[in-house]
Amino acid sequence: MAVSSGKASRNDPDGFLYVPLGGTGEIGMNFNLYACDGAWLAVDCGMGFAGPEAPEAELLLADPAFIVARREALRGLVITHAHEDHIGGVARLWPQLRCPIYATPFTAALLRRKLNEAGLGREVKLQVVAPGGGFEIAPFGLRFIRMTHSTPEAQALAITTSYGTVLHTGDWKFDPHPLIGALTDEAALAALGDAGVLAMISDSTNATVDGHSGSERDVKKSLNALVNDLPGRIAITCFASNIARVSSVVEAGVAAGRHVALVGRSLGNYVAAAQEAGYLQHLPDFIPEEDIGAIPEENLLLLVTGSQGEPRSAMARIAADTHRHAVLGEGDTAIFSSRMIPGNEKAIAAVQDALVRRGVDVITDEDELTHVSGHPARDELCKLYKLVRPRYLVPTHGEWRHLSAQALLAEEEGLTAIRLENGDMLRLAPGVPEVIDSVPTGRLAVDGTNIVPLKGGIMSARRRMLFNGVVVGSAAVDADGRVIGEARISAPGLFESPDRLQRELEAEFGQLLSELPATTRREDAAFTEAACTILRRIVGKRFGKRPIVEAHVIRL
Ligand SMILES: [Zn+2]
């Protein structure tokens, strides 16, 4: 199949197109594109954790190059909800996209914080749309449909063009008691189905899970009972974005006569954004972190960040006994009100281990009902199929086994499933849907304040440094290229400095430099090149490794 060059949008195919740039066959980085007769619309712009397959990077983004080349034709970016795998790329990639952004109040409140932090607050046109609201980004007629999920104001997006309507589900579940925010708007979904839906682009996260995902209300009851019965200090960790859960934890504490402290920065951010959007209006005052020590143990409940074992998070610091204010020990309890995101198992186990070693009782969702998923299990998927009755079902949002499980389930339910990969250009209409092209995709690594290609030179050098180290050699030379004084070598990660081995290598380096032909030594570029070759050889011989080498020949 031909790969598109970065051609101008006027050459893009006509019709109603769907192109996932990220989020299909992987976790995170959700980045979806729709086109209608050459005009483009983006839905979500997320960020993913790199995990063990890319140890040189921490955070990943989908490469937007394809749509950046069509920026003039990009009419807008719609955000379905406030999770990082849907909004985490916005502040970093918007400078390349430069289109208006549409989001509900809570999502917009969080996004505004991120954009302000990135210094983009004034530049970005951020349009707030009410949950369930209709709006237009011509030629796309758009309607949000309220869905329940594990963060407030999750919206499915109905996208209508002259060719028909697509329902992009975003992340969702059927929670009969979400505690915060509206129920999934089943009437709107059914009405959409009655009017006819061409295709549904559908969340696959829990397509391998039988039954129903469960309700936030059940978690609340369970947490209430636990907190009520437990002696000593209690620390509970959950995703900061799960505002209903945050509320449940605080209410459980209050009901048990405990003062609550929020420990960790992201909790404060999410709680503030939620309050800005009108949620969590009736929470008690929180105990400031520095006053935690003054509260009797049995009157204290800590709501802390770090459910995924993040090494700098509050729970990890408490486990290591390096937190400035919060302490847990013998007779205390830590409750993990969360699931393990795949890839984080070892980090979470390390934190839980450290807690247990300190005598802390650890309770997870394997022991008690401390968590329910925010994504639909199979019964919920089937219920949505029956409401919406799409002609075609495109699984997205999940790894391959999840996408495949949803495709098979949809087919069992009588729908026609279309399996896509990132970069596939699916023409939904006119005619029978088919993949007509494959557009360039890729991964970008967030590297400090830079964004660099994961497959590019910088990250491959980082990968090599990680496993093979880096060696820097330097020598001052005179006009004829004779070494003045001693040559130097440093190699952090290969040997401690200074040590005997280092001095031996430096002596060998200086000796070999002086044995180079005089013509090489007189010419800077050739001398530097030859110095690198010498370094590679002597380090290879001593360590059996092929590190990155760099030589500095300084002519005095
Ligand atoms: Zn989500």
Coordinates of C-alpha atoms and ligand atoms in Angstrom, one line a residue:
M1 CA 0.0 0.0 0.0
A2 CA 1.2 3.5 -0.9
V3 CA 2.4 5.7 1.9
S4 CA 1.1 9.3 1.7
S5 CA 3.7 11.9 1.3
G6 CA 3.1 15.1 3.4
K7 CA 0.9 16.3 0.5
A8 CA -1.5 19.2 0.9
S9 CA -5.0 18.5 2.1
R10 CA -6.6 19.5 -1.2
N11 CA -5.2 16.2 -2.6
D12 CA -6.7 14.1 0.3
P13 CA -9.4 11.7 -0.8
D14 CA -13.0 12.9 -0.7
G15 CA -15.6 11.2 1.6
F16 CA -15.8 10.6 5.3
L17 CA -12.5 9.3 6.6
Y18 CA -11.2 7.9 9.9
V19 CA -7.5 7.7 10.7
P20 CA -6.2 6.6 14.1
L21 CA -2.7 8.1 14.7
G22 CA -2.4 6.5 18.1
G23 CA -4.2 4.4 20.7
T24 CA -5.0 1.4 18.4
G25 CA -3.0 -1.7 19.6
E26 CA -1.4 0.1 22.5
I27 CA -2.3 1.9 25.8
G28 CA -2.3 5.7 25.8
M29 CA -1.6 8.1 23.1
N30 CA -5.1 8.3 21.8
F31 CA -5.1 10.5 18.8
N32 CA -7.9 10.2 16.2
L33 CA -8.5 12.0 13.0
Y34 CA -11.7 12.4 11.0
A35 CA -12.0 14.0 7.6
C36 CA -14.9 15.1 5.4
D37 CA -14.1 16.1 1.9
G38 CA -10.6 17.5 2.8
A39 CA -11.5 19.2 6.1
W40 CA -10.0 17.5 9.2
L41 CA -11.1 17.1 12.9
A42 CA -8.9 15.7 15.7
V43 CA -10.4 13.8 18.6
D44 CA -8.2 13.5 21.8
C45 CA -4.5 13.9 22.0
G46 CA -3.1 11.7 24.7
M47 CA 0.2 10.6 26.3
G48 CA 1.4 7.2 27.2
F49 CA 3.9 5.7 29.6
A50 CA 6.9 4.2 27.8
G51 CA 7.3 1.0 29.9
P52 CA 10.0 -1.6 29.7
E53 CA 10.2 -1.7 25.8
A54 CA 11.5 1.9 25.8
P55 CA 13.6 2.4 29.0
E56 CA 15.3 5.5 27.5
A57 CA 12.0 7.4 27.5
E58 CA 9.4 8.0 30.2
L59 CA 6.5 9.5 28.3
L60 CA 5.4 9.0 24.7
L61 CA 3.2 10.9 22.3
A62 CA 1.8 10.0 18.9
D63 CA 3.8 11.7 16.1
P64 CA 1.4 14.3 14.6
A65 CA 3.4 14.9 11.4
F66 CA 0.6 13.7 9.1
I67 CA -1.9 16.2 10.4
V68 CA 0.6 18.9 11.0
A69 CA 1.2 18.8 7.2
R70 CA -2.5 19.5 6.8
R71 CA -2.7 22.1 9.6
E72 CA -4.5 24.6 7.4
A73 CA -7.4 22.1 7.0
L74 CA -7.5 21.1 10.7
R75 CA -10.7 22.7 12.0
G76 CA -10.5 21.8 15.6
L77 CA -9.5 19.3 18.4
V78 CA -12.3 17.8 20.5
I79 CA -11.3 16.3 23.9
T80 CA -13.6 13.6 25.2
H81 CA -12.4 13.6 28.8
A82 CA -9.7 14.6 31.2
H83 CA -7.5 11.4 31.4
E84 CA -3.9 11.8 30.5
D85 CA -4.1 9.2 27.7
H86 CA -6.6 11.7 26.1
I87 CA -5.4 15.1 27.0
G88 CA -1.7 14.6 28.0
G89 CA -0.3 15.5 24.6
V90 CA -2.3 18.7 24.1
A91 CA 0.1 21.2 25.7
R92 CA 3.1 19.7 24.1
L93 CA 1.7 19.2 20.5
W94 CA -0.6 22.2 20.2
P95 CA 2.2 24.5 19.0
Q96 CA 2.3 22.3 15.9
L97 CA -1.5 22.0 15.5
R98 CA -2.6 25.6 16.4
C99 CA -6.4 24.8 16.1
P100 CA -9.3 25.6 18.5
I101 CA -9.9 23.1 21.3
Y102 CA -13.3 22.0 22.5
A103 CA -14.0 20.4 25.9
T104 CA -16.5 20.3 28.8
P105 CA -16.0 22.5 31.9
F106 CA -14.0 20.0 34.1
T107 CA -11.8 18.9 31.2
A108 CA -11.3 22.5 30.2
A109 CA -10.4 23.5 33.8
L110 CA -7.6 20.9 33.8
L111 CA -6.5 21.6 30.3
R112 CA -6.3 25.3 31.1
R113 CA -3.9 24.6 34.0
K114 CA -1.7 22.5 31.7
L115 CA -1.7 25.1 29.0
N116 CA -0.9 27.9 31.4
E117 CA 2.0 25.8 32.8
A118 CA 3.3 25.5 29.2
G119 CA 2.9 29.3 28.7
L120 CA 0.2 28.7 26.1
G121 CA -2.8 30.0 28.1
R122 CA -3.3 33.1 26.1
E123 CA -2.7 31.6 22.7
V124 CA -5.0 28.6 22.7
K125 CA -8.7 29.2 21.9
L126 CA -10.3 26.8 24.4
Q127 CA -14.1 26.5 23.8
V128 CA -16.1 25.1 26.7
V129 CA -19.1 22.9 25.7
A130 CA -21.6 21.8 28.2
P131 CA -21.8 18.0 28.8
G132 CA -24.3 16.6 26.3
G133 CA -24.1 19.8 24.3
G134 CA -24.3 20.2 20.5
F135 CA -21.8 22.3 18.5
E136 CA -20.5 22.7 15.0
I137 CA -17.1 22.6 13.5
A138 CA -18.1 22.9 9.9
P139 CA -18.4 20.6 7.9
F140 CA -18.8 18.4 11.1
G141 CA -22.0 18.6 13.1
L142 CA -21.1 17.5 16.6
R143 CA -22.9 16.3 19.7
F144 CA -21.5 15.3 23.1
I145 CA -23.3 12.4 24.7
R146 CA -22.9 12.0 28.5
M147 CA -21.2 8.7 29.5
T148 CA -20.1 7.5 32.9
H149 CA -16.4 6.7 33.3
S150 CA -13.8 7.0 36.1
T151 CA -13.5 10.8 35.8
P152 CA -16.2 13.4 35.5
E153 CA -17.8 14.6 32.3
A154 CA -16.6 11.8 30.0
Q155 CA -18.4 12.3 26.6
A156 CA -19.0 10.2 23.6
L157 CA -18.9 12.3 20.4
A158 CA -21.5 11.9 17.6
I159 CA -19.9 13.2 14.4
T160 CA -22.4 14.0 11.6
T161 CA -21.4 14.8 8.0
S162 CA -23.3 14.7 4.8
Y163 CA -22.2 11.1 4.5
G164 CA -23.7 9.9 7.8
T165 CA -23.0 9.8 11.5
V166 CA -20.2 8.2 13.5
L167 CA -20.2 7.6 17.2
H168 CA -16.8 8.0 18.8
T169 CA -17.4 6.5 22.2
G170 CA -14.4 7.8 24.1
D171 CA -13.9 5.9 27.4
W172 CA -17.1 4.9 29.1
K173 CA -19.1 2.4 31.1
F174 CA -22.7 2.0 32.3
D175 CA -22.5 2.9 36.0
P176 CA -25.9 3.1 37.5
H177 CA -24.5 5.0 40.5
P178 CA -21.5 7.1 39.4
L179 CA -21.8 9.3 42.5
I180 CA -20.6 12.4 40.7
G181 CA -22.0 13.6 37.4
A182 CA -24.8 12.4 35.2
L183 CA -25.7 8.8 34.2
T184 CA -24.8 7.6 30.7
D185 CA -27.4 9.2 28.5
E186 CA -29.1 6.0 27.2
A187 CA -32.0 8.0 25.6
A188 CA -29.6 10.1 23.5
L189 CA -27.8 6.9 22.4
A190 CA -31.0 5.2 21.5
A191 CA -32.2 8.3 19.6
L192 CA -28.9 8.3 17.7
G193 CA -29.5 4.7 16.9
D194 CA -33.0 5.4 15.6
A195 CA -31.6 8.1 13.3
G196 CA -29.1 5.6 12.0
V197 CA -25.4 5.3 12.8
L198 CA -22.9 4.5 10.1
A199 CA -20.0 3.4 12.4
M200 CA -19.1 3.3 16.1
I201 CA -15.4 3.7 17.1
S202 CA -15.5 1.9 20.4
D203 CA -13.5 1.5 23.7
S204 CA -12.0 -2.0 23.9
T205 CA -10.1 -1.8 27.2
N206 CA -12.2 -4.4 29.0
A207 CA -13.5 -6.4 26.0
T208 CA -11.9 -9.5 27.4
V209 CA -13.8 -9.1 30.7
D210 CA -17.1 -10.9 31.2
G211 CA -20.1 -9.3 32.9
H212 CA -20.3 -5.8 34.1
S213 CA -17.6 -3.3 35.3
G214 CA -19.4 -2.6 38.6
S215 CA -20.3 0.7 40.2
E216 CA -18.6 3.5 42.1
R217 CA -21.3 3.2 44.8
D218 CA -20.2 -0.3 45.6
V219 CA -16.6 0.8 46.1
K220 CA -17.9 3.6 48.3
K221 CA -19.8 1.2 50.6
S222 CA -16.8 -1.1 50.8
L223 CA -14.3 1.7 51.6
N224 CA -16.8 3.0 54.2
A225 CA -16.8 -0.3 56.0
L226 CA -13.1 -0.7 55.8
V227 CA -12.2 2.7 57.1
N228 CA -14.8 2.4 59.9
D229 CA -13.3 -0.9 61.1
L230 CA -9.6 -0.2 60.8
P231 CA -7.4 0.9 63.8
G232 CA -4.3 3.2 63.4
R233 CA -3.5 5.5 60.6
I234 CA -5.0 4.8 57.2
A235 CA -3.6 5.9 53.8
I236 CA -5.6 5.4 50.7
T237 CA -4.3 5.9 47.2
C238 CA -6.4 6.2 44.0
F239 CA -6.1 7.9 40.7
A240 CA -6.4 11.7 41.4
S241 CA -8.6 12.0 38.3
N242 CA -11.3 9.8 39.8
I243 CA -13.1 12.6 41.5
A244 CA -16.0 10.3 42.7
R245 CA -13.5 8.0 44.3
V246 CA -11.7 11.0 46.0
S247 CA -15.1 12.1 47.3
S248 CA -15.8 8.5 48.6
V249 CA -12.5 8.3 50.4
V250 CA -13.0 11.7 52.1
E251 CA -16.6 10.9 53.1
A252 CA -15.5 7.5 54.5
G253 CA -12.9 9.3 56.6
V254 CA -15.3 11.9 57.9
A255 CA -17.9 9.2 58.7
A256 CA -15.3 7.4 60.8
G257 CA -14.3 10.6 62.7
R258 CA -11.0 11.0 60.8
H259 CA -9.4 14.2 59.6
V260 CA -8.3 14.0 56.0
A261 CA -5.1 15.2 54.4
L262 CA -4.4 15.3 50.7
V263 CA -0.8 14.2 50.1
G264 CA 0.8 14.7 46.7
R265 CA 0.6 17.5 44.1
S266 CA -1.7 16.0 41.5
L267 CA -4.5 15.4 44.0
G268 CA -4.6 19.1 44.8
N269 CA -4.7 19.9 41.0
Y270 CA -7.6 17.6 40.2
V271 CA -9.5 18.6 43.3
A272 CA -9.1 22.3 42.4
A273 CA -10.2 21.7 38.8
A274 CA -13.2 19.7 40.0
Q275 CA -14.2 22.5 42.4
E276 CA -13.8 25.0 39.6
A277 CA -16.2 23.0 37.5
G278 CA -18.7 22.8 40.3
Y279 CA -18.0 19.4 41.9
L280 CA -16.8 18.6 45.4
Q281 CA -18.4 21.7 46.8
H282 CA -19.2 20.1 50.2
L283 CA -15.8 18.6 51.2
P284 CA -14.5 19.4 54.7
D285 CA -11.3 21.4 55.1
F286 CA -8.3 19.3 54.5
I287 CA -5.5 19.1 57.1
P288 CA -2.4 20.8 55.7
E289 CA 0.4 18.2 55.2
E290 CA 2.7 19.8 57.8
D291 CA 0.0 19.3 60.5
I292 CA -0.3 15.6 59.9
G293 CA 1.9 14.8 62.8
A294 CA -0.3 16.6 65.3
I295 CA -3.4 14.4 64.6
P296 CA -3.9 11.3 66.7
E297 CA -3.4 8.1 64.7
E298 CA -6.9 6.9 65.0
N299 CA -8.2 10.3 63.8
L300 CA -6.2 10.4 60.6
L301 CA -6.8 9.5 57.0
L302 CA -4.3 10.2 54.3
L303 CA -5.4 10.4 50.6
V304 CA -2.2 10.0 48.8
T305 CA -0.8 9.9 45.2
G306 CA 1.2 7.0 43.9
S307 CA -1.2 4.1 43.1
Q308 CA 1.0 3.0 40.3
G309 CA 4.2 2.9 42.3
E310 CA 5.6 6.0 40.8
P311 CA 9.0 6.4 42.5
R312 CA 8.6 10.1 43.4
S313 CA 5.0 9.8 44.5
A314 CA 3.7 10.3 48.1
M315 CA 3.0 6.6 48.6
A316 CA 6.5 5.6 47.5
R317 CA 8.1 8.1 49.8
I318 CA 5.9 7.0 52.7
A319 CA 6.9 3.4 52.0
A320 CA 10.6 4.4 52.0
D321 CA 10.0 6.5 55.1
T322 CA 11.4 9.6 53.3
H323 CA 8.2 11.6 53.3
R324 CA 8.6 14.9 55.1
H325 CA 5.3 14.8 56.9
A326 CA 3.5 11.5 56.4
V327 CA 4.5 8.3 58.2
L328 CA 3.1 4.8 58.3
G329 CA 4.2 1.9 60.5
E330 CA 3.2 -1.0 62.6
G331 CA -0.6 -1.2 63.0
D332 CA -1.4 1.2 60.2
T333 CA -3.0 0.3 56.8
A334 CA -2.4 1.3 53.2
I335 CA -5.3 0.8 50.8
F336 CA -4.8 0.7 47.0
S337 CA -8.1 1.8 45.5
S338 CA -6.9 1.3 42.0
R339 CA -5.9 -1.2 39.4
M340 CA -2.4 -2.0 38.2
I341 CA -1.8 -0.4 34.8
P342 CA 0.1 -3.0 32.7
G343 CA 3.8 -2.3 32.9
N344 CA 3.6 -0.9 36.4
E345 CA 3.4 -4.3 38.3
K346 CA 7.0 -4.3 39.5
A347 CA 7.0 -0.7 40.7
I348 CA 3.7 -1.2 42.6
A349 CA 4.9 -4.5 44.1
A350 CA 8.1 -2.7 45.3
V351 CA 6.1 0.0 47.1
Q352 CA 3.7 -2.6 48.7
D353 CA 6.7 -4.7 49.7
A354 CA 8.4 -1.7 51.4
L355 CA 5.1 -1.0 53.3
V356 CA 4.7 -4.5 54.5
R357 CA 8.3 -4.6 55.7
R358 CA 7.5 -1.6 57.8
G359 CA 4.7 -3.5 59.4
V360 CA 1.9 -1.8 57.4
D361 CA -1.1 -3.8 56.4
V362 CA -1.6 -3.5 52.6
I363 CA -5.1 -4.0 51.2
T364 CA -5.6 -4.1 47.4
D365 CA -8.5 -4.8 45.0
E366 CA -7.5 -8.5 45.3
D367 CA -8.4 -8.5 49.0
E368 CA -11.5 -6.3 49.1
L369 CA -13.7 -4.3 46.7
T370 CA -11.5 -1.3 46.6
H371 CA -11.8 -0.5 42.9
V372 CA -14.0 -0.8 39.8
S373 CA -12.8 -0.2 36.3
G374 CA -14.0 2.8 34.3
H375 CA -14.3 0.8 31.1
P376 CA -17.1 -1.4 29.8
A377 CA -17.1 -5.2 30.3
R378 CA -18.7 -7.4 27.7
D379 CA -22.3 -7.1 28.9
E380 CA -22.0 -3.3 28.7
L381 CA -20.5 -3.4 25.2
C382 CA -23.5 -5.6 24.1
K383 CA -25.9 -3.2 25.7
L384 CA -24.4 -0.3 23.8
Y385 CA -24.4 -2.2 20.5
K386 CA -28.2 -2.7 21.0
L387 CA -28.8 1.0 21.7
V388 CA -26.7 2.4 18.9
R389 CA -27.0 -0.3 16.3
P390 CA -24.1 0.9 14.2
R391 CA -23.6 -0.6 10.7
Y392 CA -19.9 -1.0 11.3
L393 CA -17.9 -1.3 14.5
V394 CA -14.3 -0.2 14.7
P395 CA -12.5 -1.3 17.9
T396 CA -10.0 1.2 19.3
H397 CA -8.4 2.0 22.7
G398 CA -6.6 -1.2 23.7
E399 CA -3.9 -3.6 22.9
W400 CA -4.4 -6.2 20.2
R401 CA -6.0 -8.8 22.3
H402 CA -8.6 -6.3 23.5
L403 CA -9.3 -5.0 20.0
S404 CA -9.6 -8.5 18.7
A405 CA -11.9 -9.6 21.5
Q406 CA -14.2 -6.6 20.8
A407 CA -14.2 -7.3 17.1
L408 CA -15.2 -11.0 17.7
L409 CA -17.9 -9.9 20.3
A410 CA -19.4 -7.4 17.9
E411 CA -19.5 -10.1 15.1
E412 CA -21.3 -12.5 17.5
E413 CA -23.8 -9.7 18.1
G414 CA -24.4 -9.4 14.4
L415 CA -22.3 -6.2 13.7
T416 CA -19.7 -5.9 11.0
A417 CA -16.3 -5.2 12.6
I418 CA -13.4 -3.4 10.9
R419 CA -9.9 -4.0 12.3
L420 CA -7.5 -1.1 11.9
E421 CA -3.9 -0.3 12.8
N422 CA -2.6 3.1 13.6
G423 CA -2.1 5.0 10.4
D424 CA -4.8 3.1 8.4
M425 CA -7.0 5.5 6.5
L426 CA -10.5 4.1 6.6
R427 CA -13.0 5.6 4.1
L428 CA -16.3 5.1 5.9
A429 CA -18.4 6.6 3.1
P430 CA -19.3 6.8 0.3
G431 CA -19.5 3.1 -0.7
V432 CA -18.5 0.1 1.4
P433 CA -15.9 1.1 4.1
E434 CA -12.4 0.2 3.1
V435 CA -8.8 1.0 4.1
I436 CA -7.6 3.2 1.2
D437 CA -4.2 4.3 2.4
S438 CA -1.7 4.1 5.2
V439 CA -0.3 7.4 6.6
P440 CA 3.0 7.9 8.4
T441 CA 2.8 7.3 12.2
G442 CA 5.4 7.2 14.8
R443 CA 6.2 7.8 18.5
L444 CA 7.7 10.9 20.0
A445 CA 9.5 10.7 23.4
V446 CA 9.0 13.5 25.9
D447 CA 12.6 14.3 27.0
G448 CA 12.6 17.0 29.6
T449 CA 11.2 20.0 27.9
N450 CA 12.0 18.6 24.4
I451 CA 10.0 16.3 22.1
V452 CA 12.2 14.0 20.1
P453 CA 11.4 11.0 17.8
L454 CA 11.6 7.7 19.7
K455 CA 13.4 6.1 16.7
G456 CA 15.6 9.1 16.1
G457 CA 19.3 9.7 16.8
I458 CA 19.0 11.2 20.3
M459 CA 16.9 8.4 21.7
S460 CA 19.0 5.7 20.1
A461 CA 22.1 7.3 21.5
R462 CA 20.4 7.3 24.9
R463 CA 19.6 3.7 24.6
R464 CA 23.2 2.9 23.8
M465 CA 24.4 5.0 26.7
L466 CA 22.0 3.1 29.0
F467 CA 23.4 -0.3 28.1
N468 CA 27.0 0.4 26.8
G469 CA 27.9 3.7 28.6
V470 CA 29.6 6.7 27.2
V471 CA 33.3 7.5 27.0
V472 CA 34.8 11.0 26.6
G473 CA 38.5 11.4 25.9
S474 CA 40.3 14.7 25.7
A475 CA 43.8 15.9 25.0
A476 CA 45.4 19.3 24.6
V477 CA 47.9 19.4 21.7
D478 CA 50.3 21.8 20.2
A479 CA 50.3 23.1 16.6
D480 CA 52.0 19.8 15.4
G481 CA 49.6 17.7 17.3
R482 CA 51.9 16.6 20.1
V483 CA 50.0 15.9 23.3
I484 CA 50.7 18.5 26.0
G485 CA 50.5 17.1 29.5
E486 CA 48.3 14.0 30.0
A487 CA 45.3 12.9 27.9
R488 CA 42.1 12.5 30.0
I489 CA 39.3 9.9 29.8
S490 CA 36.0 10.0 31.7
A491 CA 33.3 7.3 31.5
P492 CA 30.6 7.7 34.1
G493 CA 28.8 4.3 34.3
L494 CA 31.9 2.4 33.1
F495 CA 34.4 3.1 35.8
E496 CA 34.6 5.1 39.0
S497 CA 36.7 8.2 38.7
P498 CA 39.5 8.5 39.6
D499 CA 40.8 4.9 39.7
R500 CA 43.8 2.9 38.5
L501 CA 42.1 1.6 35.4
Q502 CA 41.3 5.1 34.4
R503 CA 44.9 6.1 34.7
E504 CA 46.0 3.1 32.6
L505 CA 43.5 3.9 29.9
E506 CA 44.5 7.6 29.9
A507 CA 48.2 6.6 29.5
E508 CA 47.4 4.2 26.6
F509 CA 45.2 6.9 25.0
G510 CA 47.9 9.5 25.1
Q511 CA 50.5 7.0 23.8
L512 CA 48.4 6.0 20.8
L513 CA 47.5 9.6 20.0
S514 CA 51.2 10.4 19.8
E515 CA 51.8 7.4 17.5
L516 CA 49.4 8.7 14.9
P517 CA 50.9 9.9 11.6
A518 CA 52.0 13.6 11.7
T519 CA 49.7 14.5 8.8
T520 CA 46.7 13.2 10.8
R521 CA 47.7 15.1 13.9
R522 CA 48.0 18.4 12.1
E523 CA 44.4 18.3 10.8
D524 CA 41.7 18.8 13.5
A525 CA 38.8 16.7 12.0
A526 CA 41.1 13.8 11.1
F527 CA 42.8 13.9 14.5
T528 CA 39.4 13.9 16.3
E529 CA 38.1 11.0 14.2
A530 CA 41.3 9.0 14.8
A531 CA 41.0 9.7 18.6
C532 CA 37.5 8.3 18.6
T533 CA 38.7 5.1 16.9
I534 CA 41.5 4.7 19.5
L535 CA 39.0 5.2 22.3
R536 CA 36.6 2.7 20.8
R537 CA 39.4 0.2 20.5
I538 CA 40.9 0.5 24.0
V539 CA 37.6 0.6 25.8
G540 CA 36.3 -2.3 23.7
K541 CA 39.3 -4.3 24.7
R542 CA 39.0 -3.6 28.4
F543 CA 35.2 -3.8 28.9
G544 CA 34.0 -5.9 25.9
K545 CA 31.4 -3.1 25.2
R546 CA 30.7 -0.6 22.4
P547 CA 29.9 2.6 24.2
I548 CA 29.2 6.0 22.6
V549 CA 32.6 7.7 22.3
E550 CA 33.5 11.3 22.0
A551 CA 36.9 12.9 21.7
H552 CA 38.0 16.5 22.2
V553 CA 41.3 17.5 20.7
I554 CA 42.1 21.0 21.9
R555 CA 44.8 22.7 20.0
L556 CA 46.7 25.3 22.1
Ligands
ZN1 ZN -10.4 7.5 30.4

